[in-house]
Amino acid sequence: MAHSPPSPMEAEFYYAGLPSNPRLVARTGSAWEPPSGQYPDSKELRPVGNHPLTDIWEDSVAFKLHALLNSMDVQWTSTDVVRIGLAEEPSAPAPVVLWIGVVPASIPAKDGVAVAEKCRDILVEFNITDVEVEIRESIVTRSARAGPKLLTPSYSSDLTVHFREPFTPTLGIPICAQSTPWDVGSGGFFIAEGEGRNAERLLLVTARHVAFPVNENENELFECKNDSQPRHNVILFSDAAFNTYLESLETEIGGKTTLTEYYEGRIKAVKNKDDPAANRERQTVQAAVNEAQEARARLSAFYQYVSTQWAAPESRVLGHVVLSPPISVGSSSSSGGGYTEDWAVIEIDGSKIDASNFNGNAIDLLTHVPVDKFTAMMHPPNAKNARSFSYPFDRLLRLKDTIPEDEMRRPAAADQNGEPGLMVLKRGGASGLTVGRANNICSYARYYPPYYINDETSKEWAILPRNSESGPFSKNGDSGSVVVDGRGRMGGLLTGGTGRHASLSESQLDITYATPVDFILKRMQEHGLHKPHVNPVLAA
């Protein structure tokens, strides 16, 4: 059937509800029905799950599709395969869509229709007849954002626990290069080397573009092999982020002062009353006064500690980069994979982390979401699999091992609709702790000059928002975070994602991209690290 370009209304509102609200360029499929009410129905992205396309996508269909797009001079930015359903019908079957991102304003809608139809012809060649093609405007972005020792995680009852977390060695540490403090990101996961000369050193992995911003450095191999070489230091917090942190702490202290004054006023209101209700009010409110005063005192003391001990950038130096290959996409190394290669290894200063404050690779699940609700987020209602996540009593989800790439494509777990799918989480320096759904079919991202010499394509592990109300899985500043499943297995290193806007300050990511940890570990060994592994232990 012949398809028509979308109307301006359809182009703008077709993807209502998705984080970046991308603009529709063209699509195949049935005619669009305008919303009957005041607002269009909200949509959400879902993993593909069981579908014949999963078996032939990487080895056959994707390559032929990319060749077609290139031959038609389409400035495509990503090729994703997802289900797109209505948010208000989470259990209803959702159609599988070949979702193609293109540079905004790069292709007229009429030409887009021709491209979409030819792409669908490729699917039909492979006997895939139930998948429609949709083209949207979308940009792939890189989500970048000697002193006291880091602190140990504290109990949940500690009145400073939320403000203490960024100063602990748990994962998602907010970091930046000392020389480029305007580009911030996150510390992903710790590794160590096998027995040998450097087995005792603790290493932290992040995205290269966090340590070496793309537009500020030559994209060349960086190695620091001895102390005679200049160090490329990485620090905790940028100056701006540190000042923002202090302001939030001041606001919290001010709030406790306001609460104390309010509670004291309530006590004065029952001062001359001696009936049972007044006595209960006095007793209850006095306990609240005591708690608010104690919190104010503890927070004020913590503010004094942080503002004096951590203010200087030199006091926030965590370590220095020892290895980082150039950023490349579609890596064709002996490790295979065709993934984005965007990683850096930081040697941690022994004065910052030692056996007394190191818990191994662990994510602090500290959140304002109640334990029962967070557990439900990791195990959707009616999911057709045994519960794989249990909230740890000390909040620390200890990580061990990695998710095999084969399981990424063929998850043993299933969602509420019985489709294969993994629930995953990450803690990032920008968006904190978030839960998402890993897609079981990989995406492809397309990169262009000036950041790359030639047009390049790279394979990505795709993470979708948890649902239509959860917001994006990641934001600018989360690059370098590690994405893990509920069993504490590491899946991928977060490198970026795709959304409507090119500007990082405006970008809301519909899909987050990560590079499998197993692939990164293999590449590290090829670059000279000795048997790198994700289970470091520090000697006392």
Coordinates of C-alpha atoms in Angstrom, one line a residue:
M1 CA 0.0 0.0 0.0
A2 CA 1.1 3.6 -0.7
H3 CA 1.8 5.7 2.4
S4 CA 1.5 9.5 2.8
P5 CA 3.7 11.9 4.8
P6 CA 2.4 12.6 8.3
S7 CA 0.4 15.7 8.9
P8 CA 2.0 18.4 11.1
M9 CA -0.2 17.2 14.0
E10 CA 0.7 13.6 13.5
A11 CA 4.4 14.4 13.2
E12 CA 4.4 16.4 16.5
F13 CA 2.1 14.2 18.6
Y14 CA 2.6 10.6 17.3
Y15 CA 5.2 9.8 20.0
A16 CA 3.4 11.6 22.9
G17 CA 4.5 10.2 26.2
L18 CA 8.1 9.2 25.2
P19 CA 10.8 11.0 27.1
S20 CA 12.1 13.3 24.3
N21 CA 8.8 13.4 22.3
P22 CA 10.7 12.8 19.0
R23 CA 9.2 14.2 15.8
L24 CA 7.8 11.6 13.3
V25 CA 9.2 11.9 9.8
A26 CA 7.6 9.0 8.0
R27 CA 6.2 5.6 8.7
T28 CA 4.6 2.5 7.1
G29 CA 1.4 1.0 8.5
S30 CA -2.2 2.0 8.9
A31 CA -3.5 5.6 8.8
W32 CA -3.2 7.6 12.0
E33 CA -6.3 8.5 14.0
P34 CA -6.1 11.9 15.6
P35 CA -6.8 12.0 19.3
S36 CA -10.5 12.1 20.2
G37 CA -9.9 14.0 23.4
Q38 CA -7.9 17.0 24.5
Y39 CA -4.6 15.1 24.8
P40 CA -3.1 12.3 22.6
D41 CA -2.7 8.9 24.1
S42 CA 0.7 8.4 25.8
K43 CA 3.0 5.8 24.4
E44 CA 5.9 3.8 25.9
L45 CA 8.8 1.7 24.7
R46 CA 9.0 -2.0 25.5
P47 CA 11.7 -4.7 24.8
V48 CA 11.0 -6.9 21.8
G49 CA 11.0 -10.2 23.6
N50 CA 10.0 -13.2 21.4
H51 CA 10.1 -12.4 17.7
P52 CA 11.7 -14.0 14.6
L53 CA 13.6 -10.8 13.9
T54 CA 15.8 -11.3 17.0
D55 CA 17.4 -14.3 15.3
I56 CA 18.4 -12.6 12.1
W57 CA 18.8 -8.9 13.0
E58 CA 22.5 -8.7 13.8
D59 CA 23.9 -11.1 11.3
S60 CA 21.7 -10.2 8.3
V61 CA 19.0 -7.7 8.4
A62 CA 20.8 -4.8 10.1
F63 CA 23.7 -4.9 7.6
K64 CA 21.4 -4.9 4.6
L65 CA 19.3 -2.1 6.1
H66 CA 22.4 0.1 6.8
A67 CA 23.7 -0.4 3.3
L68 CA 20.3 0.7 1.9
L69 CA 20.2 3.8 4.1
N70 CA 23.7 4.7 3.1
S71 CA 23.0 4.2 -0.6
M72 CA 20.0 6.6 -0.3
D73 CA 22.2 9.2 1.5
V74 CA 20.0 9.1 4.6
Q75 CA 21.7 10.8 7.6
W76 CA 20.6 8.1 10.0
T77 CA 21.6 8.3 13.6
S78 CA 20.4 5.0 15.0
T79 CA 18.4 1.9 14.1
D80 CA 16.5 0.5 17.0
V81 CA 14.0 -2.4 17.2
V82 CA 11.4 -1.9 19.9
R83 CA 7.8 -2.5 20.8
I84 CA 5.8 0.7 21.1
G85 CA 2.6 0.4 23.0
L86 CA 0.0 2.6 24.8
A87 CA 1.1 3.5 28.3
E88 CA -2.4 2.9 29.7
E89 CA -2.5 -0.6 28.4
P90 CA 0.8 -2.1 29.7
S91 CA -0.4 -5.7 29.4
A92 CA -1.8 -5.4 25.9
P93 CA 0.3 -6.7 23.0
A94 CA 2.4 -4.0 21.4
P95 CA 3.6 -4.1 17.8
V96 CA 7.3 -4.5 17.0
V97 CA 8.7 -1.4 15.2
L98 CA 11.9 -0.9 13.2
W99 CA 12.6 2.6 14.6
I100 CA 15.1 4.6 12.6
G101 CA 16.5 7.9 13.9
V102 CA 17.7 10.6 11.5
V103 CA 19.4 13.9 11.9
P104 CA 16.7 16.6 12.4
A105 CA 15.5 18.4 9.3
S106 CA 17.8 16.2 7.2
I107 CA 15.1 14.5 5.1
P108 CA 11.8 15.7 3.7
A109 CA 8.8 13.7 4.8
K110 CA 8.0 12.6 1.2
D111 CA 11.5 11.2 0.8
G112 CA 11.2 9.6 4.3
V113 CA 8.1 7.7 3.2
A114 CA 10.1 6.2 0.3
V115 CA 12.9 5.2 2.6
A116 CA 10.5 3.6 5.1
E117 CA 8.8 1.6 2.4
K118 CA 12.1 0.3 1.0
C119 CA 13.2 -0.6 4.5
R120 CA 10.0 -2.6 5.0
D121 CA 10.7 -4.3 1.7
I122 CA 13.9 -5.6 3.3
L123 CA 12.0 -7.0 6.2
V124 CA 9.6 -8.8 3.9
E125 CA 12.5 -10.3 2.0
F126 CA 13.4 -12.0 5.3
N127 CA 9.7 -13.1 5.8
I128 CA 9.2 -10.5 8.5
T129 CA 5.8 -9.2 7.7
D130 CA 4.4 -8.0 11.0
V131 CA 7.0 -5.2 11.7
E132 CA 6.4 -1.7 10.5
V133 CA 9.0 0.9 9.9
E134 CA 9.0 4.3 11.6
I135 CA 11.5 7.2 11.1
R136 CA 11.9 9.9 13.7
E137 CA 14.2 12.8 14.3
S138 CA 16.7 11.7 16.9
I139 CA 20.3 12.5 18.0
V140 CA 22.7 10.1 19.6
T141 CA 24.6 12.0 22.4
R142 CA 27.4 11.2 24.7
S143 CA 25.9 11.6 28.2
A144 CA 28.8 13.1 29.8
R145 CA 28.5 15.2 33.2
A146 CA 45.4 13.8 48.1
G147 CA 43.0 14.7 50.8
P148 CA 40.5 13.0 53.0
K149 CA 39.6 9.3 52.5
L150 CA 36.2 8.4 51.1
L151 CA 33.6 7.6 53.8
T152 CA 32.1 4.2 54.6
P153 CA 28.4 3.8 53.8
S154 CA 26.3 4.5 56.9
Y155 CA 23.0 3.0 58.2
S156 CA 19.7 4.2 56.8
S157 CA 18.9 5.7 60.2
D158 CA 21.9 8.0 59.9
L159 CA 20.5 11.6 59.6
T160 CA 23.2 12.5 57.1
V161 CA 22.9 9.3 54.9
H162 CA 21.6 11.0 51.7
F163 CA 24.4 13.6 51.8
R164 CA 27.1 11.1 52.7
E165 CA 26.5 8.8 49.8
P166 CA 28.4 10.7 47.1
F167 CA 31.5 10.6 49.3
T168 CA 31.6 6.8 49.6
P169 CA 33.2 4.3 47.3
T170 CA 29.9 2.9 46.1
L171 CA 29.3 3.0 42.3
G172 CA 28.0 6.0 40.4
I173 CA 30.6 8.3 41.9
P174 CA 30.2 11.8 40.3
I175 CA 33.5 12.6 38.6
C176 CA 35.2 14.7 36.0
A177 CA 38.8 15.3 34.7
Q178 CA 40.5 18.0 36.8
S179 CA 41.6 19.8 33.6
T180 CA 38.1 19.9 32.1
P181 CA 35.7 20.3 35.1
W182 CA 32.7 21.4 32.9
D183 CA 32.3 17.9 31.5
V184 CA 31.0 15.5 34.2
G185 CA 30.2 11.9 34.3
S186 CA 30.1 8.9 36.6
G187 CA 32.5 6.2 37.9
G188 CA 31.3 2.9 36.6
F189 CA 32.9 -0.1 38.3
F190 CA 36.1 -1.2 39.9
I191 CA 38.5 -3.8 38.5
A192 CA 41.8 -5.3 39.4
E193 CA 44.4 -7.3 37.5
G194 CA 45.3 -10.9 38.0
E195 CA 48.4 -12.0 39.9
G196 CA 51.5 -10.0 38.9
R197 CA 53.2 -6.7 39.2
N198 CA 50.1 -4.5 39.4
A199 CA 47.7 -6.9 41.1
E200 CA 47.4 -4.7 44.3
R201 CA 46.2 -1.5 42.6
L202 CA 42.5 -0.7 42.4
L203 CA 41.2 0.6 39.1
L204 CA 38.0 2.4 38.3
V205 CA 36.4 2.2 34.8
T206 CA 34.5 5.1 33.2
A207 CA 33.7 6.4 29.7
R208 CA 36.6 7.9 27.9
H209 CA 34.6 11.0 27.0
V210 CA 34.2 11.8 30.7
A211 CA 38.0 11.8 31.2
F212 CA 38.8 13.2 27.8
P213 CA 35.9 15.3 26.4
V214 CA 35.6 14.8 22.7
N215 CA 35.9 18.4 21.7
E216 CA 38.7 19.2 24.0
N217 CA 41.3 16.4 23.3
E218 CA 42.9 14.6 20.5
N219 CA 41.3 11.2 20.1
E220 CA 44.5 9.2 20.7
L221 CA 45.7 6.3 22.8
F222 CA 46.5 7.5 26.3
E223 CA 48.8 5.4 28.5
C224 CA 50.5 6.3 31.8
K225 CA 53.1 3.7 32.4
N226 CA 55.4 5.3 35.0
D227 CA 55.6 8.2 37.5
S228 CA 57.7 10.3 35.2
Q229 CA 54.8 11.0 32.9
P230 CA 52.3 13.8 33.5
R231 CA 49.2 12.7 35.3
H232 CA 45.7 13.2 34.0
N233 CA 43.8 13.5 37.2
V234 CA 40.2 12.6 37.8
I235 CA 38.3 14.3 40.7
L236 CA 35.2 13.8 42.7
F237 CA 32.6 16.5 41.7
S238 CA 33.3 19.5 39.5
D239 CA 33.6 22.8 41.3
A240 CA 30.1 23.7 40.0
A241 CA 28.6 20.4 41.1
F242 CA 30.3 20.6 44.5
N243 CA 28.9 24.1 45.1
T244 CA 25.4 22.9 44.1
Y245 CA 25.8 20.0 46.5
L246 CA 26.7 22.4 49.4
E247 CA 23.7 24.6 48.5
S248 CA 21.4 21.6 48.8
L249 CA 22.9 20.7 52.1
E250 CA 22.4 24.3 53.3
T251 CA 18.7 24.2 52.2
E252 CA 18.2 20.9 54.1
I253 CA 19.7 22.6 57.3
G254 CA 17.4 25.6 56.8
G255 CA 14.5 23.3 56.5
K256 CA 15.3 21.6 59.8
T257 CA 15.4 25.1 61.4
T258 CA 12.0 25.9 60.0
L259 CA 10.6 22.6 61.3
T260 CA 12.0 23.2 64.8
E261 CA 10.4 26.6 65.0
Y262 CA 7.1 25.2 63.7
Y263 CA 7.1 22.3 66.3
E264 CA 8.0 24.7 69.1
G265 CA 5.0 26.8 68.2
R266 CA 2.8 23.8 68.4
I267 CA 4.1 23.1 71.9
K268 CA 3.4 26.6 73.0
A269 CA -0.1 26.3 71.7
V270 CA -0.9 23.6 74.4
K271 CA 1.3 25.1 77.1
N272 CA -1.5 25.7 79.6
K273 CA -3.6 22.6 78.7
D274 CA -3.6 19.4 80.7
D275 CA -6.1 17.2 79.0
P276 CA -5.1 13.8 77.5
A277 CA -5.2 15.0 73.9
A278 CA -3.0 18.0 74.7
N279 CA -0.5 15.8 76.6
R280 CA -0.3 13.4 73.6
E281 CA 0.3 16.4 71.3
R282 CA 3.0 17.8 73.6
Q283 CA 4.7 14.4 73.8
T284 CA 4.5 13.7 70.1
V285 CA 5.6 17.1 69.0
Q286 CA 8.5 17.3 71.5
A287 CA 9.9 14.1 70.0
A288 CA 9.7 15.8 66.6
V289 CA 11.5 18.8 68.0
N290 CA 14.2 16.6 69.3
E291 CA 14.6 14.8 66.0
A292 CA 14.7 18.1 64.0
Q293 CA 17.2 19.6 66.3
E294 CA 19.5 16.5 66.2
A295 CA 19.2 16.4 62.4
R296 CA 20.1 20.1 62.2
A297 CA 23.1 19.6 64.4
R298 CA 24.3 16.5 62.5
L299 CA 23.8 18.1 59.1
S300 CA 25.6 21.3 60.2
A301 CA 28.6 19.3 61.5
F302 CA 28.7 17.4 58.2
Y303 CA 28.5 20.6 56.2
Q304 CA 31.5 22.0 58.2
Y305 CA 33.4 18.8 57.5
V306 CA 32.7 18.7 53.7
S307 CA 33.1 22.5 53.1
T308 CA 36.5 22.5 54.8
Q309 CA 38.0 19.1 53.9
W310 CA 36.7 18.7 50.3
A311 CA 36.4 22.2 48.9
A312 CA 39.8 22.4 47.2
P313 CA 39.9 20.4 43.9
E314 CA 43.2 18.9 44.9
S315 CA 41.5 17.3 47.9
R316 CA 39.0 15.7 45.6
V317 CA 41.5 13.9 43.3
L318 CA 40.5 10.3 43.2
G319 CA 43.3 9.1 41.0
H320 CA 44.7 9.4 37.5
V321 CA 44.0 7.8 34.1
V322 CA 46.4 4.9 33.2
L323 CA 44.8 3.6 30.0
S324 CA 42.3 4.9 27.5
P325 CA 42.2 3.9 23.8
P326 CA 40.7 6.3 21.3
I327 CA 37.0 6.4 21.1
S328 CA 35.9 4.2 18.2
V329 CA 32.7 2.8 17.0
G330 CA 31.9 -0.5 15.3
S331 CA 35.1 -1.9 16.8
S332 CA 36.5 -4.7 14.6
S333 CA 39.2 -5.9 17.0
S334 CA 39.9 -9.5 17.7
S335 CA 37.3 -9.2 20.5
G336 CA 34.7 -8.8 17.8
G337 CA 31.3 -7.3 18.6
G338 CA 31.2 -4.1 16.6
Y339 CA 30.4 -2.1 19.7
T340 CA 31.3 1.4 20.7
E341 CA 34.7 1.6 22.4
D342 CA 34.6 4.5 24.8
W343 CA 36.3 3.6 28.1
A344 CA 39.1 4.8 30.4
V345 CA 40.8 3.1 33.4
I346 CA 41.7 5.2 36.4
E347 CA 44.2 4.1 39.1
I348 CA 42.7 5.0 42.4
D349 CA 44.9 6.8 45.0
G350 CA 45.5 4.5 47.9
S351 CA 44.8 7.4 50.3
K352 CA 41.2 7.6 49.1
I353 CA 40.1 4.0 49.2
D354 CA 41.5 1.1 51.3
A355 CA 40.3 -2.1 52.9
S356 CA 38.6 -0.1 55.7
N357 CA 36.1 1.6 53.5
F358 CA 35.9 -0.6 50.4
N359 CA 33.0 -3.0 49.9
G360 CA 34.0 -4.2 46.5
N361 CA 31.7 -3.3 43.6
A362 CA 28.5 -2.2 45.2
I363 CA 25.6 0.1 44.3
D364 CA 24.0 2.0 47.2
L365 CA 20.2 1.6 46.7
L366 CA 19.6 4.7 48.8
T367 CA 16.4 6.2 47.4
H368 CA 13.3 8.0 48.5
V369 CA 11.3 5.2 47.0
P370 CA 10.1 2.8 49.7
V371 CA 11.7 -0.6 49.8
D372 CA 8.5 -2.5 48.8
K373 CA 7.9 -0.2 45.8
F374 CA 11.5 -0.4 44.6
T375 CA 11.3 -4.2 44.8
A376 CA 8.1 -4.1 42.8
M377 CA 9.9 -1.9 40.2
M378 CA 12.6 -4.6 39.8
H379 CA 9.9 -7.3 39.6
P380 CA 6.9 -6.1 37.6
P381 CA 3.4 -7.4 38.6
N382 CA 2.6 -10.8 37.1
A383 CA 6.1 -11.3 35.8
K384 CA 6.4 -14.9 34.7
N385 CA 9.6 -15.7 36.5
A386 CA 11.0 -16.3 39.9
R387 CA 12.0 -13.2 41.9
S388 CA 15.6 -12.4 41.1
F389 CA 16.0 -9.3 43.2
S390 CA 15.9 -9.0 47.0
Y391 CA 16.5 -5.6 48.6
P392 CA 19.7 -5.9 50.7
F393 CA 19.4 -5.1 54.4
D394 CA 22.3 -2.7 54.3
R395 CA 21.1 -1.2 50.9
L396 CA 24.3 -2.3 49.2
L397 CA 23.7 -4.3 46.0
R398 CA 27.0 -6.1 45.8
L399 CA 28.0 -6.9 42.2
K400 CA 29.6 -10.0 41.0
D401 CA 30.2 -11.5 37.6
T402 CA 28.8 -10.2 34.3
I403 CA 25.7 -10.8 32.1
P404 CA 26.7 -13.0 29.2
E405 CA 26.0 -11.4 25.8
D406 CA 24.0 -14.4 24.8
E407 CA 21.7 -13.8 27.8
M408 CA 21.3 -10.2 26.8
R409 CA 19.8 -11.4 23.6
R410 CA 17.9 -14.4 25.1
P411 CA 17.0 -13.4 28.7
A412 CA 15.9 -16.3 30.9
A413 CA 13.7 -13.8 32.8
A414 CA 10.3 -12.7 31.5
D415 CA 8.2 -9.6 31.9
Q416 CA 4.5 -9.3 32.9
N417 CA 3.5 -10.2 29.4
G418 CA 5.6 -13.3 29.3
E419 CA 8.1 -11.8 26.9
P420 CA 11.8 -12.3 27.5
G421 CA 13.3 -9.3 29.2
L422 CA 15.7 -8.1 31.9
M423 CA 15.0 -5.4 34.5
V424 CA 18.1 -3.4 35.1
L425 CA 19.3 -0.5 37.2
K426 CA 22.1 2.0 37.5
R427 CA 23.2 4.8 39.8
G428 CA 24.5 7.8 37.9
G429 CA 26.0 11.1 38.9
A430 CA 23.2 13.0 37.3
S431 CA 20.0 11.1 37.6
G432 CA 20.8 8.9 40.6
L433 CA 19.2 5.5 41.0
T434 CA 16.9 4.5 38.1
V435 CA 15.3 1.3 36.9
G436 CA 14.8 0.4 33.2
R437 CA 14.2 -2.5 30.8
A438 CA 17.0 -3.9 28.7
N439 CA 16.0 -4.6 25.2
N440 CA 16.8 -8.1 23.9
I441 CA 17.7 -6.9 20.4
C442 CA 20.6 -4.5 19.9
S443 CA 20.5 -1.1 18.4
Y444 CA 22.9 0.6 16.0
A445 CA 24.1 4.1 16.3
R446 CA 25.4 6.2 13.4
Y447 CA 28.1 8.9 14.0
Y448 CA 29.3 11.7 11.7
P449 CA 32.2 14.2 11.4
P450 CA 33.5 16.4 12.9
Y451 CA 33.8 14.1 15.9
Y452 CA 34.6 11.1 13.7
I453 CA 36.8 11.1 10.6
N454 CA 34.3 9.1 8.6
D455 CA 30.7 8.1 9.0
E456 CA 30.7 5.3 11.5
T457 CA 28.2 2.7 12.8
S458 CA 28.3 1.0 16.1
K459 CA 26.3 -1.7 17.9
E460 CA 24.7 -0.8 21.3
W461 CA 23.0 -2.6 24.2
A462 CA 19.8 -0.7 24.4
I463 CA 18.1 0.2 27.7
L464 CA 14.5 1.5 27.7
P465 CA 12.6 3.5 30.4
R466 CA 10.8 1.4 32.9
N467 CA 7.4 2.7 31.8
S468 CA 5.8 5.8 30.5
E469 CA 5.8 7.5 33.9
S470 CA 9.4 6.7 35.0
G471 CA 11.2 9.2 32.8
P472 CA 14.4 8.5 31.0
F473 CA 16.7 5.8 32.3
S474 CA 19.7 8.2 32.1
K475 CA 20.6 11.8 31.7
N476 CA 23.6 13.9 30.7
G477 CA 26.3 13.3 33.4
D478 CA 25.5 9.6 33.8
S479 CA 28.1 8.4 31.2
G480 CA 30.4 5.9 32.8
S481 CA 27.8 4.4 35.0
V482 CA 27.5 0.6 35.1
V483 CA 24.1 -1.0 34.2
V484 CA 23.4 -4.2 36.3
D485 CA 20.5 -6.7 36.7
G486 CA 18.7 -7.5 40.0
R487 CA 21.2 -10.3 40.7
G488 CA 24.1 -7.9 40.8
R489 CA 25.6 -8.9 37.5
M490 CA 27.2 -6.2 35.4
G491 CA 25.8 -5.7 32.0
G492 CA 27.2 -2.6 30.3
L493 CA 29.1 0.7 30.6
L494 CA 26.7 3.6 29.9
T495 CA 28.0 5.7 27.0
G496 CA 25.1 7.8 25.7
G497 CA 21.7 7.5 24.1
T498 CA 19.3 8.8 21.6
G499 CA 16.7 11.5 21.9
R500 CA 15.2 14.4 19.9
H501 CA 17.6 17.2 20.8
A502 CA 21.2 17.6 19.9
S503 CA 21.8 20.0 22.9
L504 CA 22.8 18.0 26.0
S505 CA 21.1 20.6 28.2
E506 CA 17.8 20.0 26.5
S507 CA 18.2 16.3 25.7
Q508 CA 15.8 13.7 27.1
L509 CA 16.9 10.2 26.1
D510 CA 14.3 7.8 24.8
I511 CA 16.9 5.0 24.7
T512 CA 20.1 4.7 26.7
Y513 CA 23.1 2.9 25.1
A514 CA 25.7 0.8 26.9
T515 CA 28.7 -1.3 25.8
P516 CA 28.8 -4.8 27.3
V517 CA 31.3 -5.2 30.2
D518 CA 32.6 -8.5 28.8
F519 CA 33.6 -6.8 25.6
I520 CA 35.4 -4.0 27.5
L521 CA 37.3 -6.5 29.7
K522 CA 38.6 -8.3 26.6
R523 CA 39.7 -5.0 25.0
M524 CA 41.5 -4.1 28.2
Q525 CA 43.5 -7.3 28.1
E526 CA 44.3 -6.7 24.5
H527 CA 45.7 -3.2 25.5
G528 CA 48.0 -4.7 28.1
L529 CA 46.1 -5.1 31.4
H530 CA 46.8 -8.5 32.9
K531 CA 43.7 -10.6 33.3
P532 CA 41.3 -7.7 34.4
H533 CA 38.4 -8.9 36.5
V534 CA 35.4 -7.3 38.3
N535 CA 35.9 -8.8 41.8
P536 CA 38.7 -6.7 43.4
V537 CA 39.6 -7.3 47.0
L538 CA 41.9 -4.9 49.0
A539 CA 44.3 -6.4 51.5
A540 CA 44.0 -5.0 55.0

